[in-house]
Amino acid sequence: MRKLPILLLAALLTLCSCSKSYQELVNEKVEQYKKEGKIILNKSDDPTGKEHYIVFADAKQQSIGVDTLGEEALVIKLADVKEQEIGLSDAQGSDTFSIYSTKSEPKATSIHVVDSTTFKDIGYNNEEEMTVECYKDKYILMTSNKDDYVRNKIFFFKQPSVIFNSFDNKIEKADNGDLNITIKSSEMFGMTMLDQEYVQAIFHVTLNSDGFIKKQDDNVNFGGIMIPTSAYGNEEQMEPYLNRIENDRESNYDRALEKENEFLEEWLVSHPEYRNLTFCEQITICHQETGFNFDINGKACRDAGQW
């Protein structure tokens, strides 16, 4: 075997003894950031060196940074970040389908860095703590369960100008970092007998770890009526689906009203002494004694100021 020149061999040995693994460089950089007062949100722990990153925050500067040990670290000041609501387009409007709400404009984020596990959402009149989960160097998932409502905010580093705000939607994180989101949205429909009533819509979408849509449903489920996403924004295509929703609500109304009237009649058979009272007086006493909710008749009596 041909021998390497002595000077070249010495140079290679020196280079090998001085070189450091990516993991060693990560650990050194982490210590440096800590000395600078940075908060470490996440770091790679990969001896193979395939992944090498540090995600840090600065409570004084209110900023978040990502260092992949390559070019200069990406630093995002929260004061420059907007929030975008995750919510379905209005089925009765003229907008094409989107999972990003068209009902509200993006607004400046109210998120503030506290420590490695907690951020604060500081609103007009309240402060709300949000637990923080950082997935690799991809995103930060913030969660709050205040008042029995789940609020999530997601900050993807590939989209550093926006935080996605999700209210009372179910979010499940897959092992590969994908986020499976069940979006619940309510829309008010007008009905002759019920005035107006909210109908809940359900939709499923999967975002990849960079925050881009990986897959999504082809239809939005409006209380069992499936509206194709392709029909949104087209009044002619939407009309039959909206009519079905209206007709379905009317049918539900008729069934619910019949159930209320039957319950009251059965109760009056056992309580004939209340037959001479007014209808609203009858359902008031029946409700007090049985706990039965007269949603439709009760609304009518309340509107008339008799319940």
GROMACS .gro file of C-alpha atoms in nm, residues 9-285:
model
  277
    9LEU     CA    1  -0.037   1.249   0.743
   10ALA     CA    2   0.055   1.482   1.030
   11ALA     CA    3  -0.192   1.740   0.905
   12LEU     CA    4  -0.473   1.481   0.888
   13LEU     CA    5  -0.400   1.360   1.241
   14THR     CA    6  -0.406   1.718   1.371
   15LEU     CA    7  -0.737   1.786   1.195
   16CYS     CA    8  -0.894   1.470   1.338
   17SER     CA    9  -0.782   1.547   1.693
   18CYS     CA   10  -0.913   1.904   1.677
   19SER     CA   11  -1.244   1.842   1.500
   20LYS     CA   12  -1.559   1.825   1.712
   21SER     CA   13  -1.882   1.644   1.653
   22TYR     CA   14  -2.195   1.841   1.580
   23GLN     CA   15  -2.335   1.732   1.915
   24GLU     CA   16  -2.035   1.876   2.096
   25LEU     CA   17  -2.079   2.199   1.903
   26VAL     CA   18  -2.450   2.205   1.995
   27ASN     CA   19  -2.369   2.158   2.364
   28GLU     CA   20  -2.106   2.432   2.356
   29LYS     CA   21  -2.344   2.672   2.182
   30VAL     CA   22  -2.615   2.592   2.438
   31GLU     CA   23  -2.382   2.690   2.721
   32GLN     CA   24  -2.295   3.010   2.537
   33TYR     CA   25  -2.662   3.100   2.495
   34LYS     CA   26  -2.729   3.029   2.862
   35LYS     CA   27  -2.446   3.262   2.965
   36GLU     CA   28  -2.608   3.529   2.746
   37GLY     CA   29  -2.932   3.484   2.942
   38LYS     CA   30  -3.115   3.298   2.667
   39ILE     CA   31  -3.384   3.039   2.746
   40ILE     CA   32  -3.330   2.703   2.575
   41LEU     CA   33  -3.659   2.572   2.436
   42ASN     CA   34  -3.517   2.272   2.252
   43LYS     CA   35  -3.192   2.126   2.117
   44SER     CA   36  -3.088   1.827   1.913
   45ASP     CA   37  -2.949   1.522   2.089
   46ASP     CA   38  -2.829   1.323   1.790
   47PRO     CA   39  -2.484   1.164   1.809
   48THR     CA   40  -2.493   1.090   1.433
   49GLY     CA   41  -2.497   1.463   1.357
   50LYS     CA   42  -2.789   1.434   1.114
   51GLU     CA   43  -2.986   1.680   1.328
   52HIS     CA   44  -2.816   1.980   1.482
   53TYR     CA   45  -3.023   2.270   1.610
   54ILE     CA   46  -3.092   2.491   1.910
   55VAL     CA   47  -3.420   2.672   1.967
   56PHE     CA   48  -3.389   2.956   2.218
   57ALA     CA   49  -3.587   3.250   2.349
   58ASP     CA   50  -3.503   3.581   2.509
   59ALA     CA   51  -3.740   3.714   2.775
   60LYS     CA   52  -3.576   4.058   2.779
   61GLN     CA   53  -3.586   4.104   2.404
   62GLN     CA   54  -3.912   3.904   2.367
   63SER     CA   55  -3.770   3.709   2.077
   64ILE     CA   56  -3.735   3.349   1.960
   65GLY     CA   57  -3.437   3.212   1.773
   66VAL     CA   58  -3.335   2.902   1.577
   67ASP     CA   59  -2.969   2.811   1.535
   68THR     CA   60  -2.883   2.520   1.304
   69LEU     CA   61  -2.505   2.577   1.339
   70GLY     CA   62  -2.491   2.679   0.977
   71GLU     CA   63  -2.557   3.035   0.879
   72GLU     CA   64  -2.644   3.307   1.128
   73ALA     CA   65  -2.922   3.213   1.368
   74LEU     CA   66  -3.277   3.315   1.275
   75VAL     CA   67  -3.411   3.554   1.540
   76ILE     CA   68  -3.778   3.656   1.539
   77LYS     CA   69  -3.900   3.947   1.747
   78LEU     CA   70  -4.251   3.876   1.876
   79ALA     CA   71  -4.344   4.243   1.833
   80ASP     CA   72  -4.324   4.188   1.455
   81VAL     CA   73  -4.542   3.873   1.452
   82LYS     CA   74  -4.912   3.867   1.359
   83GLU     CA   75  -5.178   3.614   1.458
   84GLN     CA   76  -5.407   3.438   1.209
   85GLU     CA   77  -5.723   3.257   1.319
   86ILE     CA   78  -5.778   2.896   1.212
   87GLY     CA   79  -6.146   2.878   1.118
   88LEU     CA   80  -6.359   2.784   0.821
   89SER     CA   81  -6.482   3.018   0.551
   90ASP     CA   82  -6.844   3.131   0.574
   91ALA     CA   83  -7.058   2.885   0.375
   92GLN     CA   84  -7.318   3.156   0.316
   93GLY     CA   85  -7.064   3.409   0.192
   94SER     CA   86  -6.879   3.458  -0.132
   95ASP     CA   87  -6.535   3.339  -0.016
   96THR     CA   88  -6.362   3.034  -0.158
   97PHE     CA   89  -6.280   2.763   0.093
   98SER     CA   90  -5.997   2.817   0.342
   99ILE     CA   91  -5.905   2.690   0.687
  100TYR     CA   92  -5.788   3.038   0.774
  101SER     CA   93  -6.068   3.260   0.894
  102THR     CA   94  -6.175   3.537   0.661
  103LYS     CA   95  -6.392   3.690   0.936
  104SER     CA   96  -6.103   3.857   1.118
  105GLU     CA   97  -5.789   4.031   1.000
  106PRO     CA   98  -5.450   3.917   1.134
  107LYS     CA   99  -5.356   4.111   1.447
  108ALA     CA  100  -5.036   4.167   1.645
  109THR     CA  101  -4.957   3.870   1.866
  110SER     CA  102  -5.020   3.894   2.239
  111ILE     CA  103  -4.773   3.615   2.323
  112HIS     CA  104  -4.488   3.688   2.568
  113VAL     CA  105  -4.194   3.464   2.657
  114VAL     CA  106  -4.178   3.358   3.024
  115ASP     CA  107  -3.957   3.047   3.048
  116SER     CA  108  -3.878   2.721   2.867
  117THR     CA  109  -4.217   2.563   2.940
  118THR     CA  110  -4.449   2.863   2.966
  119PHE     CA  111  -4.551   3.160   2.756
  120LYS     CA  112  -4.819   3.416   2.846
  121ASP     CA  113  -5.104   3.534   2.629
  122ILE     CA  114  -5.162   3.889   2.749
  123GLY     CA  115  -5.498   4.024   2.635
  124TYR     CA  116  -5.676   4.351   2.705
  125ASN     CA  117  -5.798   4.259   3.053
  126ASN     CA  118  -5.635   3.926   3.138
  127GLU     CA  119  -5.321   3.716   3.134
  128GLU     CA  120  -5.337   3.351   3.038
  129GLU     CA  121  -5.054   3.102   3.084
  130MET     CA  122  -4.985   2.869   2.793
  131THR     CA  123  -4.774   2.555   2.819
  132VAL     CA  124  -4.506   2.525   2.553
  133GLU     CA  125  -4.402   2.221   2.352
  134CYS     CA  126  -4.125   2.269   2.098
  135TYR     CA  127  -4.102   2.010   1.818
  136LYS     CA  128  -3.743   1.989   1.691
  137ASP     CA  129  -3.655   2.311   1.503
  138LYS     CA  130  -3.994   2.308   1.333
  139TYR     CA  131  -4.261   2.467   1.554
  140ILE     CA  132  -4.378   2.566   1.899
  141LEU     CA  133  -4.719   2.441   2.011
  142MET     CA  134  -4.877   2.652   2.287
  143THR     CA  135  -5.178   2.522   2.485
  144SER     CA  136  -5.417   2.667   2.743
  145ASN     CA  137  -5.720   2.499   2.906
  146LYS     CA  138  -5.866   2.799   3.085
  147ASP     CA  139  -6.243   2.800   3.146
  148ASP     CA  140  -6.278   2.446   3.000
  149TYR     CA  141  -6.195   2.576   2.652
  150VAL     CA  142  -5.878   2.457   2.480
  151ARG     CA  143  -5.681   2.731   2.308
  152ASN     CA  144  -5.381   2.651   2.089
  153LYS     CA  145  -5.133   2.875   1.918
  154ILE     CA  146  -4.879   2.734   1.672
  155PHE     CA  147  -4.561   2.909   1.565
  156PHE     CA  148  -4.391   2.747   1.263
  157PHE     CA  149  -4.032   2.855   1.205
  158LYS     CA  150  -4.075   2.822   0.827
  159GLN     CA  151  -4.351   3.087   0.858
  160PRO     CA  152  -4.195   3.326   1.111
  161SER     CA  153  -4.427   3.620   1.046
  162VAL     CA  154  -4.742   3.458   1.184
  163ILE     CA  155  -4.874   3.260   1.481
  164PHE     CA  156  -5.178   3.045   1.403
  165ASN     CA  157  -5.451   3.079   1.665
  166SER     CA  158  -5.689   2.786   1.720
  167PHE     CA  159  -5.985   2.808   1.959
  168ASP     CA  160  -6.144   2.490   2.098
  169ASN     CA  161  -6.022   2.274   1.808
  170LYS     CA  162  -5.875   1.929   1.867
  171ILE     CA  163  -5.505   1.903   1.777
  172GLU     CA  164  -5.317   1.572   1.778
  173LYS     CA  165  -4.941   1.558   1.714
  174ALA     CA  166  -4.815   1.260   1.517
  175ASP     CA  167  -4.471   1.103   1.576
  176ASN     CA  168  -4.337   1.267   1.258
  177GLY     CA  169  -4.451   1.610   1.377
  178ASP     CA  170  -4.764   1.633   1.162
  179LEU     CA  171  -5.055   1.810   1.331
  180ASN     CA  172  -5.398   1.654   1.281
  181ILE     CA  173  -5.655   1.924   1.349
  182THR     CA  174  -6.031   1.886   1.386
  183ILE     CA  175  -6.177   2.231   1.319
  184LYS     CA  176  -6.514   2.311   1.472
  185SER     CA  177  -6.688   2.620   1.350
  186SER     CA  178  -7.042   2.751   1.401
  187GLU     CA  179  -7.240   2.947   1.148
  188MET     CA  180  -7.572   3.121   1.202
  189PHE     CA  181  -7.857   3.024   0.972
  190GLY     CA  182  -8.190   3.207   0.947
  191MET     CA  183  -8.511   3.005   0.987
  192THR     CA  184  -8.873   3.120   0.976
  193MET     CA  185  -8.983   2.939   1.294
  194LEU     CA  186  -8.659   2.950   1.491
  195ASP     CA  187  -8.543   3.298   1.393
  196GLN     CA  188  -8.171   3.222   1.378
  197GLU     CA  189  -7.973   2.929   1.506
  198TYR     CA  190  -7.609   2.821   1.497
  199VAL     CA  191  -7.517   2.509   1.301
  200GLN     CA  192  -7.183   2.346   1.383
  201ALA     CA  193  -6.943   2.255   1.104
  202ILE     CA  194  -6.664   1.996   1.140
  203PHE     CA  195  -6.358   1.967   0.919
  204HIS     CA  196  -6.031   1.769   0.937
  205VAL     CA  197  -5.695   1.889   0.811
  206THR     CA  198  -5.334   1.774   0.856
  207LEU     CA  199  -5.051   2.026   0.862
  208ASN     CA  200  -4.694   1.905   0.816
  209SER     CA  201  -4.424   2.011   1.059
  210ASP     CA  202  -4.353   2.325   0.852
  211GLY     CA  203  -4.718   2.434   0.880
  212PHE     CA  204  -4.831   2.361   0.527
  213ILE     CA  205  -5.142   2.161   0.441
  214LYS     CA  206  -5.057   1.794   0.385
  215LYS     CA  207  -5.411   1.662   0.344
  216GLN     CA  208  -5.765   1.774   0.419
  217ASP     CA  209  -6.128   1.666   0.383
  218ASP     CA  210  -6.306   1.724   0.056
  219ASN     CA  211  -6.629   1.816   0.238
  220VAL     CA  212  -6.736   2.022   0.538
  221ASN     CA  213  -6.983   1.842   0.766
  222PHE     CA  214  -7.266   2.081   0.860
  223GLY     CA  215  -7.469   1.877   1.107
  224GLY     CA  216  -7.471   1.579   0.871
  225ILE     CA  217  -7.502   1.782   0.550
  226MET     CA  218  -7.177   1.745   0.354
  227ILE     CA  219  -7.078   2.055   0.157
  228PRO     CA  220  -6.792   2.005  -0.095
  229THR     CA  221  -6.510   2.252  -0.044
  230SER     CA  222  -6.513   2.307  -0.421
  231ALA     CA  223  -6.861   2.460  -0.396
  232TYR     CA  224  -6.749   2.746  -0.171
  233GLY     CA  225  -6.755   3.086  -0.337
  234ASN     CA  226  -7.006   2.969  -0.600
  235GLU     CA  227  -7.359   3.081  -0.512
  236GLU     CA  228  -7.526   2.850  -0.762
  237GLN     CA  229  -7.340   2.540  -0.640
  238MET     CA  230  -7.390   2.626  -0.274
  239GLU     CA  231  -7.765   2.690  -0.292
  240PRO     CA  232  -7.888   2.326  -0.279
  241TYR     CA  233  -7.663   2.246   0.018
  242LEU     CA  234  -7.773   2.554   0.211
  243ASN     CA  235  -8.137   2.470   0.138
  244ARG     CA  236  -8.081   2.119   0.275
  245ILE     CA  237  -7.936   2.264   0.594
  246GLU     CA  238  -8.237   2.495   0.632
  247ASN     CA  239  -8.482   2.210   0.567
  248ASP     CA  240  -8.296   1.982   0.808
  249ARG     CA  241  -8.314   2.243   1.083
  250GLU     CA  242  -8.686   2.292   1.021
  251SER     CA  243  -8.740   1.915   1.047
  252ASN     CA  244  -8.541   1.903   1.371
  253TYR     CA  245  -8.752   2.192   1.497
  254ASP     CA  246  -9.076   2.008   1.422
  255ARG     CA  247  -8.955   1.692   1.594
  256ALA     CA  248  -8.828   1.881   1.900
  257LEU     CA  249  -9.150   2.081   1.929
  258GLU     CA  250  -9.359   1.763   1.907
  259LYS     CA  251  -9.146   1.604   2.181
  260GLU     CA  252  -9.195   1.904   2.411
  261ASN     CA  253  -9.571   1.910   2.360
  262GLU     CA  254  -9.601   1.534   2.418
  263PHE     CA  255  -9.400   1.559   2.741
  264LEU     CA  256  -9.617   1.842   2.870
  265GLU     CA  257  -9.940   1.655   2.783
  266GLU     CA  258  -9.822   1.340   2.964
  267TRP     CA  259  -9.731   1.550   3.269
  268LEU     CA  260 -10.074   1.720   3.268
  269VAL     CA  261 -10.248   1.382   3.271
  270SER     CA  262 -10.087   1.326   3.613
  271HIS     CA  263 -10.140   1.688   3.719
  272PRO     CA  264 -10.492   1.786   3.603
  273GLU     CA  265 -10.500   2.066   3.862
  274TYR     CA  266 -10.281   2.274   3.625
  275ARG     CA  267 -10.511   2.243   3.322
  276ASN     CA  268 -10.671   2.583   3.379
  277LEU     CA  269 -10.338   2.769   3.384
  278THR     CA  270 -10.194   2.943   3.081
  279PHE     CA  271  -9.963   2.746   2.857
  280CYS     CA  272  -9.654   2.937   2.973
  281GLU     CA  273  -9.750   2.884   3.338
  282GLN     CA  274  -9.788   2.512   3.270
  283ILE     CA  275  -9.443   2.469   3.115
  284THR     CA  276  -9.286   2.684   3.390
  285ILE     CA  277  -9.421   2.458   3.666
   0.00000   0.00000   0.00000
